[in-house]
mmCIF file of C-alpha atoms in Angstrom:
data_model
loop_
_atom_site.group_PDB
_atom_site.id
_atom_site.type_symbol
_atom_site.label_atom_id
_atom_site.label_comp_id
_atom_site.label_asym_id
_atom_site.label_seq_id
_atom_site.Cartn_x
_atom_site.Cartn_y
_atom_site.Cartn_z
ATOM 1 C CA MET D 1 -49.749 -29.597 27.213
ATOM 2 C CA SER D 2 -52.784 -29.078 29.607
ATOM 3 C CA HIS D 3 -50.946 -27.128 32.640
ATOM 4 C CA PRO D 4 -51.471 -23.243 32.248
ATOM 5 C CA ALA D 5 -47.822 -22.754 33.419
ATOM 6 C CA GLY D 6 -46.556 -25.079 30.635
ATOM 7 C CA ARG D 7 -48.550 -23.235 28.140
ATOM 8 C CA VAL D 8 -46.988 -19.924 29.200
ATOM 9 C CA LEU D 9 -43.687 -21.316 28.666
ATOM 10 C CA ALA D 10 -44.655 -22.918 25.448
ATOM 11 C CA LEU D 11 -46.087 -19.514 24.347
ATOM 12 C CA LEU D 12 -42.365 -18.053 25.334
ATOM 13 C CA GLU D 13 -40.911 -20.640 23.089
ATOM 14 C CA LEU D 14 -42.966 -19.768 20.256
ATOM 15 C CA LEU D 15 -42.093 -16.154 20.306
ATOM 16 C CA GLN D 16 -38.721 -16.906 20.329
ATOM 17 C CA THR D 17 -38.956 -18.783 17.068
ATOM 18 C CA ARG D 18 -41.371 -16.650 15.207
ATOM 19 C CA HIS D 19 -41.247 -13.107 14.390
ATOM 20 C CA ARG D 20 -44.931 -12.469 15.321
ATOM 21 C CA SER D 21 -48.039 -14.473 16.198
ATOM 22 C CA THR D 22 -51.731 -13.621 15.764
ATOM 23 C CA ALA D 23 -53.780 -14.092 18.909
ATOM 24 C CA ALA D 24 -55.892 -16.227 16.654
ATOM 25 C CA ASP D 25 -52.838 -18.557 15.529
ATOM 26 C CA LEU D 26 -51.748 -19.042 19.271
ATOM 27 C CA ALA D 27 -55.201 -19.644 20.256
ATOM 28 C CA GLY D 28 -55.668 -22.332 17.725
ATOM 29 C CA HIS D 29 -52.235 -23.846 18.356
ATOM 30 C CA PHE D 30 -52.927 -24.004 22.148
ATOM 31 C CA GLY D 31 -56.797 -25.062 21.875
ATOM 32 C CA VAL D 32 -58.017 -22.021 24.023
ATOM 33 C CA ASP D 33 -59.825 -18.869 23.513
ATOM 34 C CA GLU D 34 -57.906 -15.518 22.401
ATOM 35 C CA ARG D 35 -59.000 -13.957 26.061
ATOM 36 C CA THR D 36 -56.744 -16.842 27.437
ATOM 37 C CA VAL D 37 -54.003 -15.981 25.084
ATOM 38 C CA ARG D 38 -54.041 -12.328 26.525
ATOM 39 C CA ARG D 39 -53.594 -13.712 29.821
ATOM 40 C CA TYR D 40 -50.640 -15.984 28.998
ATOM 41 C CA ALA D 41 -49.063 -12.980 27.364
ATOM 42 C CA THR D 42 -49.827 -10.790 30.465
ATOM 43 C CA THR D 43 -48.116 -13.569 32.652
ATOM 44 C CA LEU D 44 -44.793 -13.140 30.612
ATOM 45 C CA VAL D 45 -45.033 -9.465 30.740
ATOM 46 C CA GLU D 46 -45.442 -9.677 34.910
ATOM 47 C CA LEU D 47 -42.239 -12.041 34.649
ATOM 48 C CA GLY D 48 -40.368 -9.425 33.104
ATOM 49 C CA ILE D 49 -40.396 -10.950 29.738
ATOM 50 C CA PRO D 50 -40.899 -7.843 27.132
ATOM 51 C CA VAL D 51 -43.800 -9.020 25.219
ATOM 52 C CA THR D 52 -45.498 -6.614 22.829
ATOM 53 C CA ALA D 53 -49.098 -6.646 21.795
ATOM 54 C CA ASP D 54 -49.644 -5.176 18.368
ATOM 55 C CA ARG D 55 -53.150 -3.980 17.953
ATOM 56 C CA GLY D 56 -55.581 -4.071 14.925
ATOM 57 C CA ARG D 57 -57.182 -6.510 12.859
ATOM 58 C CA TYR D 58 -53.715 -8.067 11.767
ATOM 59 C CA GLY D 59 -52.159 -7.630 15.213
ATOM 60 C CA GLY D 60 -50.475 -10.259 17.269
ATOM 61 C CA TYR D 61 -47.693 -10.881 19.894
ATOM 62 C CA ARG D 62 -43.837 -10.596 19.192
ATOM 63 C CA LEU D 63 -40.964 -10.463 21.544
ATOM 64 C CA HIS D 64 -39.519 -6.827 21.970
ATOM 65 C CA SER D 65 -35.694 -6.528 21.856
ATOM 66 C CA GLY D 66 -35.784 -5.066 25.241
ATOM 67 C CA TYR D 67 -33.429 -4.037 28.123
ATOM 68 C CA LYS D 68 -32.533 -7.819 28.655
ATOM 69 C CA LEU D 69 -32.336 -11.284 27.251
ATOM 70 C CA PRO D 70 -35.177 -13.171 28.098
ATOM 71 C CA PRO D 71 -34.863 -16.890 29.073
ATOM 72 C CA LEU D 72 -34.445 -19.094 26.454
ATOM 73 C CA MET D 73 -36.387 -22.242 25.280
ATOM 74 C CA LEU D 74 -33.999 -24.688 23.725
ATOM 75 C CA THR D 75 -34.393 -28.169 22.515
ATOM 76 C CA ASP D 76 -31.877 -30.900 23.154
ATOM 77 C CA ASP D 77 -30.246 -30.395 19.798
ATOM 78 C CA GLU D 78 -30.442 -26.448 20.193
ATOM 79 C CA ALA D 79 -28.460 -26.994 23.527
ATOM 80 C CA VAL D 80 -25.735 -29.435 22.091
ATOM 81 C CA ALA D 81 -25.233 -26.866 19.174
ATOM 82 C CA VAL D 82 -24.775 -23.999 21.787
ATOM 83 C CA LEU D 83 -22.654 -26.052 24.243
ATOM 84 C CA LEU D 84 -20.158 -27.193 21.390
ATOM 85 C CA GLY D 85 -19.944 -23.796 20.230
ATOM 86 C CA LEU D 86 -19.049 -22.370 23.464
ATOM 87 C CA VAL D 87 -16.503 -25.062 23.984
ATOM 88 C CA VAL D 88 -14.803 -24.533 20.729
ATOM 89 C CA ALA D 89 -14.789 -20.846 21.178
ATOM 90 C CA GLU D 90 -13.033 -21.318 24.399
ATOM 91 C CA ARG D 91 -10.409 -23.705 23.257
ATOM 92 C CA VAL D 92 -9.425 -21.823 20.214
ATOM 93 C CA GLY D 93 -9.427 -18.435 21.621
ATOM 94 C CA LEU D 94 -12.612 -17.237 19.718
ATOM 95 C CA ALA D 95 -14.391 -16.219 22.997
ATOM 96 C CA THR D 96 -14.039 -12.966 24.494
ATOM 97 C CA GLU D 97 -13.006 -12.326 28.132
ATOM 98 C CA GLN D 98 -13.206 -14.716 31.035
ATOM 99 C CA PRO D 99 -15.422 -15.992 32.604
ATOM 100 C CA ALA D 100 -18.156 -15.441 30.355
ATOM 101 C CA THR D 101 -17.802 -18.469 28.581
ATOM 102 C CA ALA D 102 -17.141 -20.577 31.441
ATOM 103 C CA THR D 103 -20.507 -19.313 33.181
ATOM 104 C CA ALA D 104 -22.567 -19.821 30.331
ATOM 105 C CA LEU D 105 -21.291 -23.421 29.792
ATOM 106 C CA ALA D 106 -22.117 -24.038 33.387
ATOM 107 C CA LYS D 107 -25.632 -22.443 33.050
ATOM 108 C CA ILE D 108 -26.486 -24.703 30.289
ATOM 109 C CA ARG D 109 -25.065 -27.848 31.710
ATOM 110 C CA ARG D 110 -27.178 -27.588 34.862
ATOM 111 C CA VAL D 111 -30.230 -27.384 33.018
ATOM 112 C CA LEU D 112 -29.699 -30.451 30.596
ATOM 113 C CA PRO D 113 -31.145 -33.832 31.157
ATOM 114 C CA ALA D 114 -28.636 -35.949 33.037
ATOM 115 C CA ALA D 115 -28.279 -38.567 30.353
ATOM 116 C CA LEU D 116 -27.647 -35.786 27.782
ATOM 117 C CA ALA D 117 -25.261 -33.820 30.127
ATOM 118 C CA ASP D 118 -23.204 -36.921 30.727
ATOM 119 C CA ARG D 119 -22.767 -37.706 27.054
ATOM 120 C CA LEU D 120 -21.603 -34.056 26.291
ATOM 121 C CA ALA D 121 -19.307 -34.057 29.086
ATOM 122 C CA GLY D 122 -17.533 -36.947 27.476
ATOM 123 C CA VAL D 123 -17.226 -35.109 24.185
ATOM 124 C CA GLN D 124 -15.872 -31.868 25.978
ATOM 125 C CA GLU D 125 -13.329 -34.066 27.960
ATOM 126 C CA HIS D 126 -12.214 -35.936 24.898
ATOM 127 C CA LEU D 127 -12.421 -33.651 22.274
ATOM 128 C CA GLY D 128 -9.115 -32.527 20.940
ATOM 129 C CA PHE D 129 -8.270 -29.266 18.503
ATOM 130 C CA THR D 130 -5.386 -28.781 16.030
ATOM 131 C CA LEU D 131 -5.853 -24.914 16.634
ATOM 132 C CA ARG D 132 -5.222 -23.737 20.093
ATOM 133 C CA ARG D 133 -5.822 -20.371 22.138
ATOM 134 C CA PRO D 134 -2.352 -18.838 22.533
ATOM 135 C CA GLU D 135 -0.938 -19.766 25.749
ATOM 136 C CA GLN D 136 -1.163 -17.398 28.724
ATOM 137 C CA GLU D 137 -3.408 -15.049 26.522
ATOM 138 C CA ARG D 138 -6.717 -13.679 27.272
ATOM 139 C CA GLY D 139 -9.536 -12.895 24.782
ATOM 140 C CA PRO D 140 -10.553 -9.405 24.173
ATOM 141 C CA ALA D 141 -13.076 -7.727 26.272
ATOM 142 C CA SER D 142 -16.690 -8.275 24.919
ATOM 143 C CA GLY D 143 -17.440 -4.415 24.949
ATOM 144 C CA THR D 144 -14.390 -4.006 22.826
ATOM 145 C CA LEU D 145 -15.537 -6.498 20.241
ATOM 146 C CA LEU D 146 -19.133 -5.530 20.105
ATOM 147 C CA ALA D 147 -18.117 -1.571 19.748
ATOM 148 C CA LEU D 148 -15.849 -2.292 17.024
ATOM 149 C CA ALA D 149 -18.344 -4.379 15.144
ATOM 150 C CA SER D 150 -20.938 -1.835 15.497
ATOM 151 C CA ALA D 151 -18.632 0.858 14.221
ATOM 152 C CA THR D 152 -17.810 -1.541 11.132
ATOM 153 C CA ARG D 153 -21.204 -2.317 10.358
ATOM 154 C CA HIS D 154 -22.333 1.385 10.589
ATOM 155 C CA ARG D 155 -19.091 2.986 8.827
ATOM 156 C CA GLN D 156 -18.320 5.005 11.997
ATOM 157 C CA ARG D 157 -14.919 6.051 12.919
ATOM 158 C CA VAL D 158 -13.865 5.235 16.651
ATOM 159 C CA ALA D 159 -11.118 6.664 18.783
ATOM 160 C CA LEU D 160 -9.417 4.055 20.726
ATOM 161 C CA ASP D 161 -6.233 3.440 23.070
ATOM 162 C CA TYR D 162 -3.737 0.765 21.795
ATOM 163 C CA ARG D 163 -0.965 -0.765 23.695
ATOM 164 C CA SER D 164 1.867 -2.144 21.186
ATOM 165 C CA TRP D 165 3.640 -5.401 21.615
ATOM 166 C CA ARG D 166 6.608 -3.417 23.294
ATOM 167 C CA GLY D 167 4.058 -2.078 25.961
ATOM 168 C CA GLU D 168 3.845 1.435 24.301
ATOM 169 C CA GLN D 169 0.800 3.405 24.719
ATOM 170 C CA SER D 170 -0.970 5.229 21.981
ATOM 171 C CA HIS D 171 -4.347 6.924 20.982
ATOM 172 C CA ARG D 172 -5.767 6.348 17.530
ATOM 173 C CA GLU D 173 -8.360 7.437 15.312
ATOM 174 C CA LEU D 174 -9.512 4.197 13.242
ATOM 175 C CA ASP D 175 -12.068 3.618 10.427
ATOM 176 C CA PRO D 176 -12.538 0.027 11.008
ATOM 177 C CA TYR D 177 -12.958 -1.998 7.774
ATOM 178 C CA GLY D 178 -13.461 -5.415 9.111
ATOM 179 C CA LEU D 179 -12.847 -7.940 12.211
ATOM 180 C CA VAL D 180 -10.923 -11.025 11.513
ATOM 181 C CA PHE D 181 -10.187 -13.901 13.715
ATOM 182 C CA HIS D 182 -7.012 -15.479 12.860
ATOM 183 C CA ALA D 183 -4.624 -18.010 14.635
ATOM 184 C CA GLY D 184 -6.392 -17.837 17.895
ATOM 185 C CA ARG D 185 -6.559 -14.154 17.982
ATOM 186 C CA TRP D 186 -8.941 -11.079 17.417
ATOM 187 C CA TYR D 187 -7.751 -8.399 14.957
ATOM 188 C CA VAL D 188 -9.316 -5.147 13.536
ATOM 189 C CA THR D 189 -8.129 -3.791 10.170
ATOM 190 C CA GLY D 190 -8.860 -0.198 8.774
ATOM 191 C CA HIS D 191 -7.433 3.180 8.043
ATOM 192 C CA ASP D 192 -5.250 4.560 10.947
ATOM 193 C CA HIS D 193 -5.472 8.178 10.882
ATOM 194 C CA ARG D 194 -2.391 8.526 12.789
ATOM 195 C CA ARG D 195 -0.406 6.802 10.364
ATOM 196 C CA GLY D 196 -2.452 7.513 7.200
ATOM 197 C CA GLU D 197 -2.644 4.239 6.175
ATOM 198 C CA ILE D 198 -4.522 0.861 6.604
ATOM 199 C CA ARG D 199 -3.165 -0.890 9.772
ATOM 200 C CA THR D 200 -4.160 -3.989 11.882
ATOM 201 C CA PHE D 201 -4.556 -4.129 15.589
ATOM 202 C CA ARG D 202 -4.982 -6.934 18.013
ATOM 203 C CA LEU D 203 -8.350 -6.655 19.917
ATOM 204 C CA ASP D 204 -6.812 -7.737 23.222
ATOM 205 C CA ARG D 205 -4.269 -4.800 23.237
ATOM 206 C CA ILE D 206 -7.122 -2.133 22.549
ATOM 207 C CA GLY D 207 -8.517 -0.450 25.617
ATOM 208 C CA ALA D 208 -11.255 1.965 25.555
ATOM 209 C CA VAL D 209 -13.230 2.355 22.395
ATOM 210 C CA THR D 210 -15.304 5.561 21.417
ATOM 211 C CA PRO D 211 -17.544 5.975 18.650
ATOM 212 C CA GLY D 212 -17.245 9.189 16.868
ATOM 213 C CA VAL D 213 -19.490 11.019 14.498
ATOM 214 C CA ALA D 214 -17.604 11.041 11.185
ATOM 215 C CA THR D 215 -18.164 8.283 8.735
ATOM 216 C CA PHE D 216 -15.980 6.585 5.954
ATOM 217 C CA THR D 217 -16.306 4.364 2.909
ATOM 218 C CA VAL D 218 -14.472 1.204 2.560
ATOM 219 C CA PRO D 219 -12.251 0.941 -0.435
ATOM 220 C CA ASP D 220 -13.741 -0.972 -3.453
ATOM 221 C CA GLY D 221 -12.590 -4.493 -3.268
ATOM 222 C CA PHE D 222 -11.084 -4.490 0.197
ATOM 223 C CA GLU D 223 -10.857 -8.044 1.745
ATOM 224 C CA ALA D 224 -10.430 -7.765 5.555
ATOM 225 C CA VAL D 225 -9.093 -11.499 5.803
ATOM 226 C CA ALA D 226 -6.661 -11.122 2.992
ATOM 227 C CA TRP D 227 -5.451 -8.082 4.330
ATOM 228 C CA VAL D 228 -4.796 -9.387 7.862
ATOM 229 C CA THR D 229 -3.231 -12.480 6.711
ATOM 230 C CA ARG D 230 -0.681 -10.661 4.376
ATOM 231 C CA SER D 231 0.102 -7.970 6.856
ATOM 232 C CA LEU D 232 0.934 -10.674 9.422
ATOM 233 C CA ALA D 233 2.816 -12.653 6.672
ATOM 234 C CA GLY D 234 4.789 -9.316 6.207
ATOM 235 C CA VAL D 235 6.344 -9.451 9.559
ATOM 236 C CA PRO D 236 10.133 -9.520 8.938
ATOM 237 C CA TYR D 237 11.637 -12.794 8.446
ATOM 238 C CA THR D 238 14.786 -14.140 7.527
ATOM 239 C CA HIS D 239 14.416 -15.440 3.657
ATOM 240 C CA GLU D 240 12.034 -14.027 1.011
ATOM 241 C CA VAL D 241 10.864 -16.958 -1.065
ATOM 242 C CA GLU D 242 9.554 -16.939 -4.489
ATOM 243 C CA VAL D 243 8.480 -20.469 -5.936
ATOM 244 C CA VAL D 244 6.627 -21.423 -9.038
ATOM 245 C CA LEU D 245 4.096 -24.098 -8.702
ATOM 246 C CA GLU D 246 3.106 -26.371 -11.458
ATOM 247 C CA THR D 247 -0.663 -26.419 -10.543
ATOM 248 C CA ASP D 248 -3.866 -24.212 -10.466
ATOM 249 C CA LEU D 249 -4.931 -21.612 -8.200
ATOM 250 C CA VAL D 250 -7.928 -23.560 -6.700
ATOM 251 C CA ALA D 251 -5.638 -26.534 -5.912
ATOM 252 C CA ALA D 252 -2.937 -24.490 -4.578
ATOM 253 C CA ARG D 253 -5.165 -22.766 -2.211
ATOM 254 C CA ARG D 254 -6.541 -26.055 -0.741
ATOM 255 C CA ARG D 255 -3.278 -27.010 0.228
ATOM 256 C CA ILE D 256 -1.695 -23.509 1.385
ATOM 257 C CA PRO D 257 -3.531 -21.262 3.895
ATOM 258 C CA PRO D 258 -3.256 -17.520 3.034
ATOM 259 C CA SER D 259 -1.397 -17.289 6.709
ATOM 260 C CA VAL D 260 1.427 -19.225 5.130
ATOM 261 C CA ALA D 261 1.936 -17.539 1.526
ATOM 262 C CA GLU D 262 0.580 -15.248 -1.244
ATOM 263 C CA LEU D 263 -0.562 -17.250 -4.073
ATOM 264 C CA THR D 264 -1.044 -15.529 -7.547
ATOM 265 C CA ALA D 265 -1.920 -17.266 -10.630
ATOM 266 C CA THR D 266 0.618 -16.928 -13.826
ATOM 267 C CA THR D 267 0.948 -18.127 -17.223
ATOM 268 C CA ASP D 268 3.669 -20.595 -15.828
ATOM 269 C CA GLY D 269 1.424 -21.726 -13.020
ATOM 270 C CA VAL D 270 0.972 -20.244 -9.472
ATOM 271 C CA LEU D 271 3.579 -17.996 -7.999
ATOM 272 C CA LEU D 272 4.096 -18.464 -4.349
ATOM 273 C CA ARG D 273 5.546 -15.711 -2.372
ATOM 274 C CA ALA D 274 6.337 -16.103 1.512
ATOM 275 C CA ARG D 275 8.715 -15.257 4.307
ATOM 276 C CA ALA D 276 10.209 -17.878 5.919
ATOM 277 C CA GLU D 277 12.569 -18.116 9.136
ATOM 278 C CA SER D 278 13.327 -21.840 8.441
ATOM 279 C CA LEU D 279 14.390 -23.088 5.050
ATOM 280 C CA PRO D 280 13.881 -26.809 5.878
ATOM 281 C CA GLY D 281 10.562 -25.993 7.189
ATOM 282 C CA MET D 282 9.401 -24.360 3.888
ATOM 283 C CA VAL D 283 11.080 -27.420 1.991
ATOM 284 C CA ALA D 284 8.755 -29.796 3.766
ATOM 285 C CA LEU D 285 5.812 -27.820 2.678
ATOM 286 C CA LEU D 286 6.873 -27.720 -0.890
ATOM 287 C CA ALA D 287 7.572 -31.308 -0.846
ATOM 288 C CA GLY D 288 4.238 -32.347 0.634
ATOM 289 C CA LEU D 289 2.271 -30.355 -2.137
ATOM 290 C CA GLY D 290 2.569 -33.306 -4.573
ATOM 291 C CA CYS D 291 3.391 -30.958 -7.789
ATOM 292 C CA PRO D 292 6.471 -30.035 -9.427
ATOM 293 C CA PHE D 293 8.045 -26.648 -8.761
ATOM 294 C CA THR D 294 10.640 -24.156 -9.772
ATOM 295 C CA VAL D 295 12.599 -22.085 -7.107
ATOM 296 C CA ARG D 296 13.085 -18.469 -8.120
ATOM 297 C CA HIS D 297 14.997 -17.584 -4.967
ATOM 298 C CA PRO D 298 16.505 -17.670 -2.641
ATOM 299 C CA GLU D 299 19.446 -19.742 -3.902
ATOM 300 C CA ALA D 300 19.857 -21.280 -0.565
ATOM 301 C CA LEU D 301 16.413 -22.778 -1.083
ATOM 302 C CA ARG D 302 17.732 -24.792 -4.007
ATOM 303 C CA ALA D 303 20.467 -26.233 -1.704
ATOM 304 C CA ALA D 304 17.771 -26.996 1.016
ATOM 305 C CA VAL D 305 15.506 -28.931 -1.450
ATOM 306 C CA ALA D 306 18.402 -30.836 -2.869
ATOM 307 C CA GLU D 307 19.644 -31.653 0.884
ATOM 308 C CA HIS D 308 15.699 -32.891 1.911
ATOM 309 C CA ALA D 309 16.095 -35.124 -1.432
ATOM 310 C CA ARG D 310 19.351 -36.756 -0.469
ATOM 311 C CA ARG D 311 18.176 -37.347 3.001
ATOM 312 C CA LEU D 312 14.877 -39.033 1.752
ATOM 313 C CA ALA D 313 16.959 -41.116 -0.851
ATOM 314 C CA ASP D 314 19.215 -42.087 2.028
ATOM 315 C CA TRP D 315 16.217 -43.372 4.136
ATOM 316 C CA ALA D 316 14.609 -44.906 1.235
ATOM 317 C CA ALA D 317 17.761 -47.231 0.556
ATOM 318 C CA ARG D 318 17.998 -48.509 4.180
ATOM 319 C CA PRO D 319 17.251 -52.232 3.758
ATOM 320 C CA ALA D 320 14.443 -53.841 6.007
ATOM 321 C CA GLY D 321 15.570 -55.470 9.162
ATOM 322 C CA GLY D 322 19.029 -53.967 8.827
ATOM 323 C CA GLN D 323 20.928 -51.841 11.147
ATOM 324 C CA PRO D 324 18.620 -49.632 13.487
ATOM 325 C CA PRO D 325 18.504 -46.115 11.826
ATOM 326 C CA SER D 326 20.853 -43.246 13.186
ATOM 327 C CA PRO D 327 18.956 -40.590 15.090
ATOM 328 C CA ARG D 328 17.110 -38.522 12.734
ATOM 329 C CA ARG D 329 18.180 -34.915 12.338
ATOM 330 C CA PRO D 330 15.174 -32.274 13.066
ATOM 331 C CA LEU D 331 13.815 -30.661 9.903
ATOM 332 C CA ASP D 332 13.359 -27.380 12.246
#
């Protein structure tokens, strides 16, 4: 890279990948003297990029975390990783408010080599997801997410405005214990001083967030993901289900996500506790686990399991090439 402008950009790339580089190291890398390196660094500063020069025998150059993000120098592989991350974030709901994700995608596409951009467009257009952002819902505001993340990290109480699912407005003081992304939505969980207990709040329903001066301590052993999934699973449903699975806890957790049921190891196997609106749906889940199980309650679940078994037996008994099957009854 013989052109001075190219070397200036190469210096920016090095400073982005290294914490600090000495003038001697940089001079050796570019095959120039240290005075020329200083000139390259000065050019970056004149362009508004916050390069800091550390004086002394072991001094060097580094990028300062200044008031704005400097231009990024990405390799093709890094650009692919960033682009795919943005696509996934937008599709599953991980992204914050629009149009930040769309504009970031557009900026990266514009600077990609044509051949690479075309191949990535093919991925984006034909990539399917089993998890989708809930329809007609927007992500949380970037400022809300960052403010709560900072407060969580520094154990700092916040005041916030919240809108419930009924549309009711309230003002809360919250000790944020953790942030969780679950089923296409962002949540924060922590001690709600208005209710005097641990509560879970959706970020897209949070308005202004104001950091306070009070600090807090997270309870020992608190798991934000486990708490949020349990609290969401605790929403009232028609049926309270308890089933003992004849398997181990590791195998059960591989098949059953925490959002579906609470799993506890017992001397008899694994106790599954869940709430269900549809017993046929719960039966289909249990039948697909591939392990024996015992229903504790409700009794209606036993009947649903027996009905499911009879239905499968009827289908298995149908002769090949015989009468066309009757319309399948939905399993809810």
